Amino acid sequence: SYVLTQPPSVSVAPGETATITCERKTAGSYSVQWYQQKPGQAPVLVIYSYSDRPSGIPERFSGSNSGNTATLTISRVEAGDEADYYCQVWDTSTYHFVFGSGTKVTVL
Amino acid sequence: QVQLEESGGGVVQPGRSLRLSCTASGFIFRNFAIHWVRQAPGKGLEWVTVIWYDGSVKFFADSVKGRFTISRDNSKNTVILQMNSLRVEDTAVYYCARDHNGDGLGYFDYWGHGALVTVSS
Protein backbone atom coordinates (compact mmCIF):
# COMPACT_ATOMS: atom_id res chain seq x y z
CA SER A 1 0.00 0.00 0.00
CA TYR A 2 0.99 3.59 -0.51
CA VAL A 3 3.13 5.07 2.28
CA LEU A 4 3.63 8.71 3.23
CA THR A 5 6.33 9.40 5.81
CA GLN A 6 6.20 12.48 8.04
CA PRO A 7 8.30 13.39 11.08
CA PRO A 8 6.29 12.79 14.28
CA SER A 9 6.98 16.21 15.69
CA VAL A 10 8.46 19.61 14.97
CA SER A 11 9.19 22.28 17.55
CA VAL A 12 9.62 25.92 16.65
CA ALA A 13 9.89 29.25 18.45
CA PRO A 14 7.37 32.00 17.74
CA GLY A 15 8.38 34.04 14.73
CA GLU A 16 10.60 31.31 13.34
CA THR A 17 9.93 28.95 10.41
CA ALA A 18 8.51 25.44 10.70
CA THR A 19 9.25 22.90 7.97
CA ILE A 20 7.33 19.64 7.66
CA THR A 21 8.26 17.02 5.08
CA CYS A 22 6.17 14.30 3.46
CA GLU A 23 8.11 11.58 1.67
CA ARG A 24 6.35 9.42 -0.88
CA LYS A 25 8.03 6.03 -1.11
CA THR A 26 6.01 4.80 -4.06
CA ALA A 27 5.46 6.28 -7.49
CA GLY A 28 1.97 6.80 -8.79
CA SER A 29 0.17 9.60 -7.08
CA TYR A 30 -1.26 12.91 -8.03
CA SER A 31 -0.49 16.06 -6.13
CA VAL A 32 -0.01 16.47 -2.39
CA GLN A 33 -2.37 18.25 -0.05
CA TRP A 34 -1.83 19.42 3.53
CA TYR A 35 -4.38 19.64 6.35
CA GLN A 36 -4.17 21.34 9.73
CA GLN A 37 -6.03 19.81 12.67
CA LYS A 38 -6.27 21.51 16.03
CA PRO A 39 -7.32 19.52 19.12
CA GLY A 40 -11.00 18.65 19.11
CA GLN A 41 -11.58 20.14 15.67
CA ALA A 42 -12.06 18.86 12.15
CA PRO A 43 -9.14 19.09 9.72
CA VAL A 44 -8.77 22.19 7.57
CA LEU A 45 -7.21 22.24 4.10
CA VAL A 46 -4.21 24.59 4.08
CA ILE A 47 -2.40 23.61 0.86
CA TYR A 48 -3.61 21.76 -2.26
CA SER A 49 -1.90 20.71 -5.46
CA TYR A 50 1.54 20.91 -3.76
CA SER A 51 1.60 24.68 -3.35
CA ASP A 52 -1.81 26.32 -3.83
CA ARG A 53 -3.46 27.99 -0.90
CA PRO A 54 -7.25 28.05 -0.36
CA SER A 55 -8.87 31.39 0.26
CA GLY A 56 -8.63 32.41 3.89
CA ILE A 57 -5.36 30.60 4.56
CA PRO A 58 -2.57 33.02 5.52
CA GLU A 59 0.31 33.54 3.12
CA ARG A 60 2.60 32.32 5.89
CA PHE A 61 1.60 28.80 4.80
CA SER A 62 3.36 27.58 1.67
CA GLY A 63 4.00 24.26 -0.02
CA SER A 64 6.61 22.89 -2.36
CA ASN A 65 7.74 19.62 -3.92
CA SER A 66 11.05 18.17 -4.96
CA GLY A 67 11.27 14.65 -6.30
CA ASN A 68 9.36 12.38 -3.94
CA THR A 69 9.29 14.84 -1.03
CA ALA A 70 6.66 17.50 -0.47
CA THR A 71 7.23 20.21 2.11
CA LEU A 72 4.89 22.42 4.12
CA THR A 73 6.52 25.61 5.37
CA ILE A 74 4.99 27.83 8.02
CA SER A 75 6.73 31.20 8.20
CA ARG A 76 6.62 33.58 11.15
CA VAL A 77 5.04 30.88 13.30
CA GLU A 78 2.35 31.96 15.75
CA ALA A 79 0.98 30.23 18.83
CA GLY A 80 -2.24 29.56 16.93
CA ASP A 81 -0.35 27.40 14.41
CA GLU A 82 0.15 24.72 17.02
CA ALA A 83 -1.64 21.68 15.58
CA ASP A 84 -1.26 18.34 13.86
CA TYR A 85 -0.49 18.55 10.15
CA TYR A 86 -1.24 15.74 7.68
CA CYS A 87 -0.15 15.32 4.10
CA GLN A 88 -2.44 13.45 1.70
CA VAL A 89 -2.31 12.00 -1.80
CA TRP A 90 -4.56 10.09 -4.13
CA ASP A 91 -3.12 6.70 -5.13
CA THR A 92 -3.62 6.33 -8.87
CA SER A 93 -3.25 2.55 -8.77
CA THR A 94 -6.00 1.87 -6.24
CA TYR A 95 -8.16 5.01 -6.45
CA HIS A 96 -7.71 5.26 -2.69
CA PHE A 97 -6.76 8.28 -0.65
CA VAL A 98 -3.81 8.09 1.71
CA PHE A 99 -2.79 10.28 4.65
CA GLY A 100 0.58 10.61 6.23
CA SER A 101 0.89 9.72 9.91
CA GLY A 102 0.83 13.36 10.91
CA THR A 103 3.28 15.84 12.40
CA LYS A 104 2.63 17.61 15.67
CA VAL A 105 3.86 21.18 15.54
CA THR A 106 4.68 22.62 18.95
CA VAL A 107 5.26 26.33 19.37
CA LEU A 108 7.81 26.84 22.15
CA GLN B 1 -21.54 29.00 3.26
CA VAL B 2 -20.62 25.37 2.75
CA GLN B 3 -21.75 23.18 5.62
CA LEU B 4 -21.60 19.45 6.24
CA GLU B 5 -23.24 17.87 9.26
CA GLU B 6 -22.86 14.27 10.40
CA SER B 7 -25.45 12.47 12.49
CA GLY B 8 -26.18 8.97 13.71
CA GLY B 9 -23.13 8.27 15.84
CA GLY B 10 -23.34 6.34 19.06
CA VAL B 11 -22.36 3.21 20.95
CA VAL B 12 -22.90 -0.17 19.32
CA GLN B 13 -21.89 -3.72 20.14
CA PRO B 14 -19.39 -5.62 17.98
CA GLY B 15 -21.06 -7.34 15.05
CA ARG B 16 -23.97 -4.92 14.96
CA SER B 17 -24.79 -2.19 12.45
CA LEU B 18 -24.97 1.60 12.50
CA ARG B 19 -25.91 4.19 9.91
CA LEU B 20 -24.32 7.61 9.64
CA SER B 21 -25.80 10.50 7.68
CA CYS B 22 -24.07 13.51 6.18
CA THR B 23 -26.35 16.41 5.31
CA ALA B 24 -24.97 19.22 3.18
CA SER B 25 -25.94 22.81 2.52
CA GLY B 26 -24.54 25.96 0.95
CA PHE B 27 -23.47 24.45 -2.39
CA ILE B 28 -24.83 22.49 -5.35
CA PHE B 29 -24.64 19.08 -3.73
CA ARG B 30 -25.20 17.01 -6.88
CA ASN B 31 -21.99 18.39 -8.42
CA PHE B 32 -19.56 17.10 -5.81
CA ALA B 33 -18.22 13.78 -4.58
CA ILE B 34 -18.41 13.10 -0.86
CA HIS B 35 -15.93 11.16 1.28
CA TRP B 36 -15.92 9.66 4.75
CA VAL B 37 -12.70 9.92 6.75
CA ARG B 38 -12.28 8.52 10.24
CA GLN B 39 -9.96 9.09 13.15
CA ALA B 40 -9.53 6.58 15.95
CA PRO B 41 -8.93 8.06 19.41
CA GLY B 42 -5.45 9.54 19.57
CA LYS B 43 -4.63 8.36 16.05
CA GLY B 44 -4.25 9.86 12.60
CA LEU B 45 -6.68 10.29 9.74
CA GLU B 46 -7.85 7.28 7.71
CA TRP B 47 -9.81 7.59 4.48
CA VAL B 48 -12.84 5.25 4.45
CA THR B 49 -14.88 5.67 1.28
CA VAL B 50 -15.99 8.02 -1.49
CA ILE B 51 -19.10 8.32 -3.63
CA TRP B 52 -19.01 10.30 -6.84
CA TYR B 53 -21.37 13.18 -7.62
CA ASP B 54 -24.00 11.00 -9.24
CA GLY B 55 -23.54 7.92 -7.09
CA SER B 56 -22.23 5.90 -10.03
CA VAL B 57 -18.78 5.18 -8.58
CA LYS B 58 -17.79 4.20 -5.08
CA PHE B 59 -14.47 3.15 -3.59
CA PHE B 60 -13.71 1.69 -0.17
CA ALA B 61 -10.64 1.29 1.99
CA ASP B 62 -9.58 -2.33 2.34
CA SER B 63 -10.29 -2.15 6.08
CA VAL B 64 -14.04 -1.67 5.49
CA LYS B 65 -14.64 -3.26 2.08
CA GLY B 66 -17.51 -5.72 2.19
CA ARG B 67 -18.80 -4.37 5.52
CA PHE B 68 -19.57 -0.70 4.77
CA THR B 69 -21.74 0.70 2.00
CA ILE B 70 -22.28 4.27 0.85
CA SER B 71 -25.19 5.88 -0.93
CA ARG B 72 -26.49 9.35 -1.67
CA ASP B 73 -29.80 11.09 -2.29
CA ASN B 74 -29.16 14.25 -4.29
CA SER B 75 -32.76 15.36 -3.79
CA LYS B 76 -32.13 15.49 -0.04
CA ASN B 77 -28.47 16.62 -0.08
CA THR B 78 -27.61 13.57 1.97
CA VAL B 79 -24.99 10.82 1.96
CA ILE B 80 -25.49 7.65 4.01
CA LEU B 81 -22.72 5.45 5.39
CA GLN B 82 -24.10 2.05 6.34
CA MET B 83 -21.71 0.23 8.65
CA ASN B 84 -22.29 -3.48 9.17
CA SER B 85 -20.40 -6.16 11.11
CA LEU B 86 -18.78 -3.48 13.21
CA ARG B 87 -15.53 -4.21 14.99
CA VAL B 88 -13.88 -2.66 18.01
CA GLU B 89 -11.25 -1.20 15.66
CA ASP B 90 -13.96 0.76 13.84
CA THR B 91 -14.25 3.01 16.89
CA ALA B 92 -13.49 6.51 15.66
CA VAL B 93 -14.76 9.96 14.88
CA TYR B 94 -16.22 9.80 11.39
CA TYR B 95 -16.00 12.93 9.26
CA CYS B 96 -17.77 13.55 5.99
CA ALA B 97 -15.81 15.73 3.62
CA ARG B 98 -16.55 17.32 0.27
CA ASP B 99 -14.29 16.56 -2.66
CA HIS B 100 -13.13 19.52 -4.70
CA ASN B 101 -14.30 17.62 -7.80
CA GLY B 102 -17.39 15.74 -8.78
CA ASP B 103 -15.46 12.65 -9.69
CA GLY B 104 -13.91 12.12 -6.29
CA LEU B 105 -10.34 12.32 -7.50
CA GLY B 106 -9.49 15.63 -5.89
CA TYR B 107 -9.02 16.58 -2.30
CA PHE B 108 -11.10 17.41 0.75
CA ASP B 109 -11.95 21.10 0.74
CA TYR B 110 -14.70 21.17 3.39
CA TRP B 111 -15.25 18.91 6.40
CA GLY B 112 -18.04 18.30 8.87
CA HIS B 113 -17.49 18.39 12.62
CA GLY B 114 -17.55 14.61 12.92
CA ALA B 115 -19.66 11.90 14.58
CA LEU B 116 -18.28 9.58 17.23
CA VAL B 117 -18.84 5.87 16.74
CA THR B 118 -17.92 3.60 19.64
CA VAL B 119 -17.93 -0.16 19.14
CA SER B 120 -17.85 -1.87 22.50
CA SER B 121 -19.45 -4.77 24.31
PDB file of C-alpha atoms in Angstrom:
ATOM      1  CA  SER A   1       0.000   0.000   0.000  1.00  0.00           C
ATOM      2  CA  TYR A   2       0.989   3.585  -0.507  1.00  0.00           C
ATOM      3  CA  VAL A   3       3.126   5.066   2.278  1.00  0.00           C
ATOM      4  CA  LEU A   4       3.629   8.710   3.226  1.00  0.00           C
ATOM      5  CA  THR A   5       6.326   9.401   5.806  1.00  0.00           C
ATOM      6  CA  GLN A   6       6.198  12.476   8.044  1.00  0.00           C
ATOM      7  CA  PRO A   7       8.301  13.389  11.077  1.00  0.00           C
ATOM      8  CA  PRO A   8       6.286  12.793  14.278  1.00  0.00           C
ATOM      9  CA  SER A   9       6.984  16.214  15.694  1.00  0.00           C
ATOM     10  CA  VAL A  10       8.462  19.607  14.968  1.00  0.00           C
ATOM     11  CA  SER A  11       9.186  22.285  17.551  1.00  0.00           C
ATOM     12  CA  VAL A  12       9.623  25.918  16.655  1.00  0.00           C
ATOM     13  CA  ALA A  13       9.888  29.245  18.455  1.00  0.00           C
ATOM     14  CA  PRO A  14       7.368  31.997  17.735  1.00  0.00           C
ATOM     15  CA  GLY A  15       8.375  34.041  14.732  1.00  0.00           C
ATOM     16  CA  GLU A  16      10.598  31.315  13.336  1.00  0.00           C
ATOM     17  CA  THR A  17       9.928  28.948  10.409  1.00  0.00           C
ATOM     18  CA  ALA A  18       8.511  25.443  10.702  1.00  0.00           C
ATOM     19  CA  THR A  19       9.248  22.904   7.973  1.00  0.00           C
ATOM     20  CA  ILE A  20       7.331  19.640   7.656  1.00  0.00           C
ATOM     21  CA  THR A  21       8.256  17.019   5.084  1.00  0.00           C
ATOM     22  CA  CYS A  22       6.172  14.299   3.456  1.00  0.00           C
ATOM     23  CA  GLU A  23       8.113  11.580   1.668  1.00  0.00           C
ATOM     24  CA  ARG A  24       6.348   9.419  -0.883  1.00  0.00           C
ATOM     25  CA  LYS A  25       8.030   6.029  -1.110  1.00  0.00           C
ATOM     26  CA  THR A  26       6.015   4.796  -4.058  1.00  0.00           C
ATOM     27  CA  ALA A  27       5.465   6.280  -7.487  1.00  0.00           C
ATOM     28  CA  GLY A  28       1.967   6.803  -8.790  1.00  0.00           C
ATOM     29  CA  SER A  29       0.167   9.600  -7.077  1.00  0.00           C
ATOM     30  CA  TYR A  30      -1.261  12.908  -8.031  1.00  0.00           C
ATOM     31  CA  SER A  31      -0.492  16.057  -6.133  1.00  0.00           C
ATOM     32  CA  VAL A  32      -0.007  16.468  -2.386  1.00  0.00           C
ATOM     33  CA  GLN A  33      -2.366  18.245  -0.048  1.00  0.00           C
ATOM     34  CA  TRP A  34      -1.829  19.421   3.532  1.00  0.00           C
ATOM     35  CA  TYR A  35      -4.385  19.639   6.351  1.00  0.00           C
ATOM     36  CA  GLN A  36      -4.173  21.337   9.725  1.00  0.00           C
ATOM     37  CA  GLN A  37      -6.032  19.806  12.667  1.00  0.00           C
ATOM     38  CA  LYS A  38      -6.271  21.511  16.030  1.00  0.00           C
ATOM     39  CA  PRO A  39      -7.318  19.518  19.118  1.00  0.00           C
ATOM     40  CA  GLY A  40     -11.000  18.648  19.110  1.00  0.00           C
ATOM     41  CA  GLN A  41     -11.576  20.143  15.674  1.00  0.00           C
ATOM     42  CA  ALA A  42     -12.059  18.862  12.152  1.00  0.00           C
ATOM     43  CA  PRO A  43      -9.141  19.089   9.722  1.00  0.00           C
ATOM     44  CA  VAL A  44      -8.769  22.188   7.568  1.00  0.00           C
ATOM     45  CA  LEU A  45      -7.214  22.239   4.100  1.00  0.00           C
ATOM     46  CA  VAL A  46      -4.209  24.591   4.084  1.00  0.00           C
ATOM     47  CA  ILE A  47      -2.404  23.607   0.858  1.00  0.00           C
ATOM     48  CA  TYR A  48      -3.605  21.765  -2.258  1.00  0.00           C
ATOM     49  CA  SER A  49      -1.895  20.712  -5.461  1.00  0.00           C
ATOM     50  CA  TYR A  50       1.538  20.907  -3.764  1.00  0.00           C
ATOM     51  CA  SER A  51       1.603  24.682  -3.354  1.00  0.00           C
ATOM     52  CA  ASP A  52      -1.807  26.323  -3.831  1.00  0.00           C
ATOM     53  CA  ARG A  53      -3.463  27.994  -0.896  1.00  0.00           C
ATOM     54  CA  PRO A  54      -7.253  28.046  -0.358  1.00  0.00           C
ATOM     55  CA  SER A  55      -8.870  31.390   0.257  1.00  0.00           C
ATOM     56  CA  GLY A  56      -8.633  32.409   3.887  1.00  0.00           C
ATOM     57  CA  ILE A  57      -5.361  30.600   4.555  1.00  0.00           C
ATOM     58  CA  PRO A  58      -2.570  33.023   5.522  1.00  0.00           C
ATOM     59  CA  GLU A  59       0.312  33.543   3.121  1.00  0.00           C
ATOM     60  CA  ARG A  60       2.597  32.318   5.890  1.00  0.00           C
ATOM     61  CA  PHE A  61       1.605  28.802   4.804  1.00  0.00           C
ATOM     62  CA  SER A  62       3.359  27.584   1.674  1.00  0.00           C
ATOM     63  CA  GLY A  63       4.004  24.263  -0.022  1.00  0.00           C
ATOM     64  CA  SER A  64       6.614  22.885  -2.365  1.00  0.00           C
ATOM     65  CA  ASN A  65       7.741  19.624  -3.917  1.00  0.00           C
ATOM     66  CA  SER A  66      11.054  18.173  -4.963  1.00  0.00           C
ATOM     67  CA  GLY A  67      11.268  14.649  -6.304  1.00  0.00           C
ATOM     68  CA  ASN A  68       9.362  12.378  -3.938  1.00  0.00           C
ATOM     69  CA  THR A  69       9.291  14.838  -1.035  1.00  0.00           C
ATOM     70  CA  ALA A  70       6.664  17.496  -0.466  1.00  0.00           C
ATOM     71  CA  THR A  71       7.227  20.207   2.115  1.00  0.00           C
ATOM     72  CA  LEU A  72       4.888  22.416   4.118  1.00  0.00           C
ATOM     73  CA  THR A  73       6.517  25.605   5.368  1.00  0.00           C
ATOM     74  CA  ILE A  74       4.991  27.829   8.017  1.00  0.00           C
ATOM     75  CA  SER A  75       6.732  31.200   8.195  1.00  0.00           C
ATOM     76  CA  ARG A  76       6.619  33.578  11.149  1.00  0.00           C
ATOM     77  CA  VAL A  77       5.044  30.884  13.302  1.00  0.00           C
ATOM     78  CA  GLU A  78       2.353  31.960  15.754  1.00  0.00           C
ATOM     79  CA  ALA A  79       0.979  30.227  18.834  1.00  0.00           C
ATOM     80  CA  GLY A  80      -2.240  29.556  16.929  1.00  0.00           C
ATOM     81  CA  ASP A  81      -0.348  27.399  14.410  1.00  0.00           C
ATOM     82  CA  GLU A  82       0.154  24.718  17.022  1.00  0.00           C
ATOM     83  CA  ALA A  83      -1.643  21.684  15.580  1.00  0.00           C
ATOM     84  CA  ASP A  84      -1.259  18.337  13.857  1.00  0.00           C
ATOM     85  CA  TYR A  85      -0.485  18.548  10.151  1.00  0.00           C
ATOM     86  CA  TYR A  86      -1.238  15.744   7.679  1.00  0.00           C
ATOM     87  CA  CYS A  87      -0.152  15.315   4.096  1.00  0.00           C
ATOM     88  CA  GLN A  88      -2.436  13.453   1.704  1.00  0.00           C
ATOM     89  CA  VAL A  89      -2.313  12.000  -1.802  1.00  0.00           C
ATOM     90  CA  TRP A  90      -4.564  10.091  -4.134  1.00  0.00           C
ATOM     91  CA  ASP A  91      -3.122   6.704  -5.132  1.00  0.00           C
ATOM     92  CA  THR A  92      -3.621   6.333  -8.869  1.00  0.00           C
ATOM     93  CA  SER A  93      -3.254   2.554  -8.768  1.00  0.00           C
ATOM     94  CA  THR A  94      -5.999   1.866  -6.241  1.00  0.00           C
ATOM     95  CA  TYR A  95      -8.156   5.009  -6.450  1.00  0.00           C
ATOM     96  CA  HIS A  96      -7.706   5.262  -2.690  1.00  0.00           C
ATOM     97  CA  PHE A  97      -6.756   8.282  -0.649  1.00  0.00           C
ATOM     98  CA  VAL A  98      -3.812   8.094   1.711  1.00  0.00           C
ATOM     99  CA  PHE A  99      -2.792  10.278   4.648  1.00  0.00           C
ATOM    100  CA  GLY A 100       0.584  10.615   6.232  1.00  0.00           C
ATOM    101  CA  SER A 101       0.889   9.715   9.912  1.00  0.00           C
ATOM    102  CA  GLY A 102       0.829  13.357  10.912  1.00  0.00           C
ATOM    103  CA  THR A 103       3.277  15.840  12.399  1.00  0.00           C
ATOM    104  CA  LYS A 104       2.631  17.605  15.671  1.00  0.00           C
ATOM    105  CA  VAL A 105       3.857  21.185  15.541  1.00  0.00           C
ATOM    106  CA  THR A 106       4.680  22.622  18.948  1.00  0.00           C
ATOM    107  CA  VAL A 107       5.263  26.333  19.373  1.00  0.00           C
ATOM    108  CA  LEU A 108       7.808  26.843  22.150  1.00  0.00           C
TER     109      LEU A 108
ATOM    110  CA  GLN B   1     -21.538  29.004   3.260  1.00  0.00           C
ATOM    111  CA  VAL B   2     -20.618  25.366   2.753  1.00  0.00           C
ATOM    112  CA  GLN B   3     -21.752  23.178   5.618  1.00  0.00           C
ATOM    113  CA  LEU B   4     -21.598  19.454   6.242  1.00  0.00           C
ATOM    114  CA  GLU B   5     -23.237  17.870   9.264  1.00  0.00           C
ATOM    115  CA  GLU B   6     -22.856  14.274  10.402  1.00  0.00           C
ATOM    116  CA  SER B   7     -25.450  12.468  12.486  1.00  0.00           C
ATOM    117  CA  GLY B   8     -26.176   8.967  13.711  1.00  0.00           C
ATOM    118  CA  GLY B   9     -23.135   8.272  15.837  1.00  0.00           C
ATOM    119  CA  GLY B  10     -23.335   6.337  19.064  1.00  0.00           C
ATOM    120  CA  VAL B  11     -22.363   3.206  20.950  1.00  0.00           C
ATOM    121  CA  VAL B  12     -22.904  -0.170  19.320  1.00  0.00           C
ATOM    122  CA  GLN B  13     -21.885  -3.723  20.137  1.00  0.00           C
ATOM    123  CA  PRO B  14     -19.388  -5.624  17.982  1.00  0.00           C
ATOM    124  CA  GLY B  15     -21.058  -7.342  15.048  1.00  0.00           C
ATOM    125  CA  ARG B  16     -23.971  -4.919  14.959  1.00  0.00           C
ATOM    126  CA  SER B  17     -24.787  -2.187  12.451  1.00  0.00           C
ATOM    127  CA  LEU B  18     -24.969   1.598  12.504  1.00  0.00           C
ATOM    128  CA  ARG B  19     -25.908   4.190   9.914  1.00  0.00           C
ATOM    129  CA  LEU B  20     -24.321   7.614   9.642  1.00  0.00           C
ATOM    130  CA  SER B  21     -25.802  10.499   7.678  1.00  0.00           C
ATOM    131  CA  CYS B  22     -24.065  13.508   6.178  1.00  0.00           C
ATOM    132  CA  THR B  23     -26.346  16.405   5.312  1.00  0.00           C
ATOM    133  CA  ALA B  24     -24.966  19.218   3.182  1.00  0.00           C
ATOM    134  CA  SER B  25     -25.937  22.813   2.517  1.00  0.00           C
ATOM    135  CA  GLY B  26     -24.541  25.960   0.947  1.00  0.00           C
ATOM    136  CA  PHE B  27     -23.469  24.454  -2.388  1.00  0.00           C
ATOM    137  CA  ILE B  28     -24.835  22.485  -5.355  1.00  0.00           C
ATOM    138  CA  PHE B  29     -24.640  19.080  -3.731  1.00  0.00           C
ATOM    139  CA  ARG B  30     -25.202  17.008  -6.881  1.00  0.00           C
ATOM    140  CA  ASN B  31     -21.991  18.393  -8.418  1.00  0.00           C
ATOM    141  CA  PHE B  32     -19.561  17.104  -5.807  1.00  0.00           C
ATOM    142  CA  ALA B  33     -18.218  13.783  -4.575  1.00  0.00           C
ATOM    143  CA  ILE B  34     -18.408  13.103  -0.855  1.00  0.00           C
ATOM    144  CA  HIS B  35     -15.931  11.162   1.284  1.00  0.00           C
ATOM    145  CA  TRP B  36     -15.917   9.658   4.751  1.00  0.00           C
ATOM    146  CA  VAL B  37     -12.697   9.922   6.747  1.00  0.00           C
ATOM    147  CA  ARG B  38     -12.280   8.521  10.237  1.00  0.00           C
ATOM    148  CA  GLN B  39      -9.958   9.089  13.149  1.00  0.00           C
ATOM    149  CA  ALA B  40      -9.533   6.577  15.948  1.00  0.00           C
ATOM    150  CA  PRO B  41      -8.934   8.058  19.412  1.00  0.00           C
ATOM    151  CA  GLY B  42      -5.454   9.540  19.568  1.00  0.00           C
ATOM    152  CA  LYS B  43      -4.629   8.358  16.046  1.00  0.00           C
ATOM    153  CA  GLY B  44      -4.253   9.856  12.597  1.00  0.00           C
ATOM    154  CA  LEU B  45      -6.680  10.286   9.741  1.00  0.00           C
ATOM    155  CA  GLU B  46      -7.849   7.283   7.708  1.00  0.00           C
ATOM    156  CA  TRP B  47      -9.805   7.588   4.481  1.00  0.00           C
ATOM    157  CA  VAL B  48     -12.837   5.254   4.448  1.00  0.00           C
ATOM    158  CA  THR B  49     -14.878   5.672   1.283  1.00  0.00           C
ATOM    159  CA  VAL B  50     -15.991   8.022  -1.489  1.00  0.00           C
ATOM    160  CA  ILE B  51     -19.099   8.324  -3.635  1.00  0.00           C
ATOM    161  CA  TRP B  52     -19.008  10.302  -6.843  1.00  0.00           C
ATOM    162  CA  TYR B  53     -21.366  13.182  -7.619  1.00  0.00           C
ATOM    163  CA  ASP B  54     -24.003  11.003  -9.241  1.00  0.00           C
ATOM    164  CA  GLY B  55     -23.536   7.919  -7.094  1.00  0.00           C
ATOM    165  CA  SER B  56     -22.234   5.900 -10.033  1.00  0.00           C
ATOM    166  CA  VAL B  57     -18.784   5.184  -8.584  1.00  0.00           C
ATOM    167  CA  LYS B  58     -17.787   4.202  -5.077  1.00  0.00           C
ATOM    168  CA  PHE B  59     -14.468   3.152  -3.591  1.00  0.00           C
ATOM    169  CA  PHE B  60     -13.713   1.694  -0.170  1.00  0.00           C
ATOM    170  CA  ALA B  61     -10.645   1.285   1.988  1.00  0.00           C
ATOM    171  CA  ASP B  62      -9.575  -2.334   2.336  1.00  0.00           C
ATOM    172  CA  SER B  63     -10.294  -2.153   6.084  1.00  0.00           C
ATOM    173  CA  VAL B  64     -14.039  -1.669   5.490  1.00  0.00           C
ATOM    174  CA  LYS B  65     -14.639  -3.263   2.081  1.00  0.00           C
ATOM    175  CA  GLY B  66     -17.509  -5.720   2.194  1.00  0.00           C
ATOM    176  CA  ARG B  67     -18.801  -4.368   5.519  1.00  0.00           C
ATOM    177  CA  PHE B  68     -19.567  -0.701   4.770  1.00  0.00           C
ATOM    178  CA  THR B  69     -21.742   0.703   2.000  1.00  0.00           C
ATOM    179  CA  ILE B  70     -22.280   4.272   0.850  1.00  0.00           C
ATOM    180  CA  SER B  71     -25.189   5.883  -0.932  1.00  0.00           C
ATOM    181  CA  ARG B  72     -26.485   9.353  -1.673  1.00  0.00           C
ATOM    182  CA  ASP B  73     -29.804  11.088  -2.290  1.00  0.00           C
ATOM    183  CA  ASN B  74     -29.155  14.247  -4.290  1.00  0.00           C
ATOM    184  CA  SER B  75     -32.757  15.360  -3.787  1.00  0.00           C
ATOM    185  CA  LYS B  76     -32.128  15.494  -0.038  1.00  0.00           C
ATOM    186  CA  ASN B  77     -28.474  16.618  -0.084  1.00  0.00           C
ATOM    187  CA  THR B  78     -27.614  13.575   1.971  1.00  0.00           C
ATOM    188  CA  VAL B  79     -24.992  10.821   1.965  1.00  0.00           C
ATOM    189  CA  ILE B  80     -25.490   7.651   4.005  1.00  0.00           C
ATOM    190  CA  LEU B  81     -22.715   5.449   5.388  1.00  0.00           C
ATOM    191  CA  GLN B  82     -24.099   2.054   6.342  1.00  0.00           C
ATOM    192  CA  MET B  83     -21.707   0.230   8.651  1.00  0.00           C
ATOM    193  CA  ASN B  84     -22.293  -3.482   9.168  1.00  0.00           C
ATOM    194  CA  SER B  85     -20.402  -6.155  11.107  1.00  0.00           C
ATOM    195  CA  LEU B  86     -18.776  -3.480  13.210  1.00  0.00           C
ATOM    196  CA  ARG B  87     -15.529  -4.214  14.986  1.00  0.00           C
ATOM    197  CA  VAL B  88     -13.877  -2.656  18.012  1.00  0.00           C
ATOM    198  CA  GLU B  89     -11.250  -1.203  15.664  1.00  0.00           C
ATOM    199  CA  ASP B  90     -13.961   0.760  13.836  1.00  0.00           C
ATOM    200  CA  THR B  91     -14.247   3.006  16.894  1.00  0.00           C
ATOM    201  CA  ALA B  92     -13.493   6.512  15.660  1.00  0.00           C
ATOM    202  CA  VAL B  93     -14.765   9.955  14.879  1.00  0.00           C
ATOM    203  CA  TYR B  94     -16.221   9.801  11.392  1.00  0.00           C
ATOM    204  CA  TYR B  95     -15.998  12.933   9.262  1.00  0.00           C
ATOM    205  CA  CYS B  96     -17.773  13.547   5.992  1.00  0.00           C
ATOM    206  CA  ALA B  97     -15.810  15.735   3.624  1.00  0.00           C
ATOM    207  CA  ARG B  98     -16.547  17.324   0.274  1.00  0.00           C
ATOM    208  CA  ASP B  99     -14.287  16.562  -2.658  1.00  0.00           C
ATOM    209  CA  HIS B 100     -13.129  19.523  -4.699  1.00  0.00           C
ATOM    210  CA  ASN B 101     -14.295  17.621  -7.796  1.00  0.00           C
ATOM    211  CA  GLY B 102     -17.388  15.741  -8.783  1.00  0.00           C
ATOM    212  CA  ASP B 103     -15.463  12.646  -9.694  1.00  0.00           C
ATOM    213  CA  GLY B 104     -13.905  12.116  -6.287  1.00  0.00           C
ATOM    214  CA  LEU B 105     -10.343  12.323  -7.498  1.00  0.00           C
ATOM    215  CA  GLY B 106      -9.489  15.631  -5.889  1.00  0.00           C
ATOM    216  CA  TYR B 107      -9.018  16.582  -2.298  1.00  0.00           C
ATOM    217  CA  PHE B 108     -11.102  17.411   0.755  1.00  0.00           C
ATOM    218  CA  ASP B 109     -11.946  21.096   0.740  1.00  0.00           C
ATOM    219  CA  TYR B 110     -14.695  21.166   3.388  1.00  0.00           C
ATOM    220  CA  TRP B 111     -15.248  18.911   6.405  1.00  0.00           C
ATOM    221  CA  GLY B 112     -18.039  18.305   8.869  1.00  0.00           C
ATOM    222  CA  HIS B 113     -17.491  18.394  12.619  1.00  0.00           C
ATOM    223  CA  GLY B 114     -17.547  14.614  12.921  1.00  0.00           C
ATOM    224  CA  ALA B 115     -19.662  11.905  14.577  1.00  0.00           C
ATOM    225  CA  LEU B 116     -18.284   9.578  17.235  1.00  0.00           C
ATOM    226  CA  VAL B 117     -18.844   5.866  16.742  1.00  0.00           C
ATOM    227  CA  THR B 118     -17.917   3.598  19.640  1.00  0.00           C
ATOM    228  CA  VAL B 119     -17.934  -0.161  19.143  1.00  0.00           C
ATOM    229  CA  SER B 120     -17.848  -1.872  22.501  1.00  0.00           C
ATOM    230  CA  SER B 121     -19.451  -4.770  24.311  1.00  0.00           C
TER     231      SER B 121
END
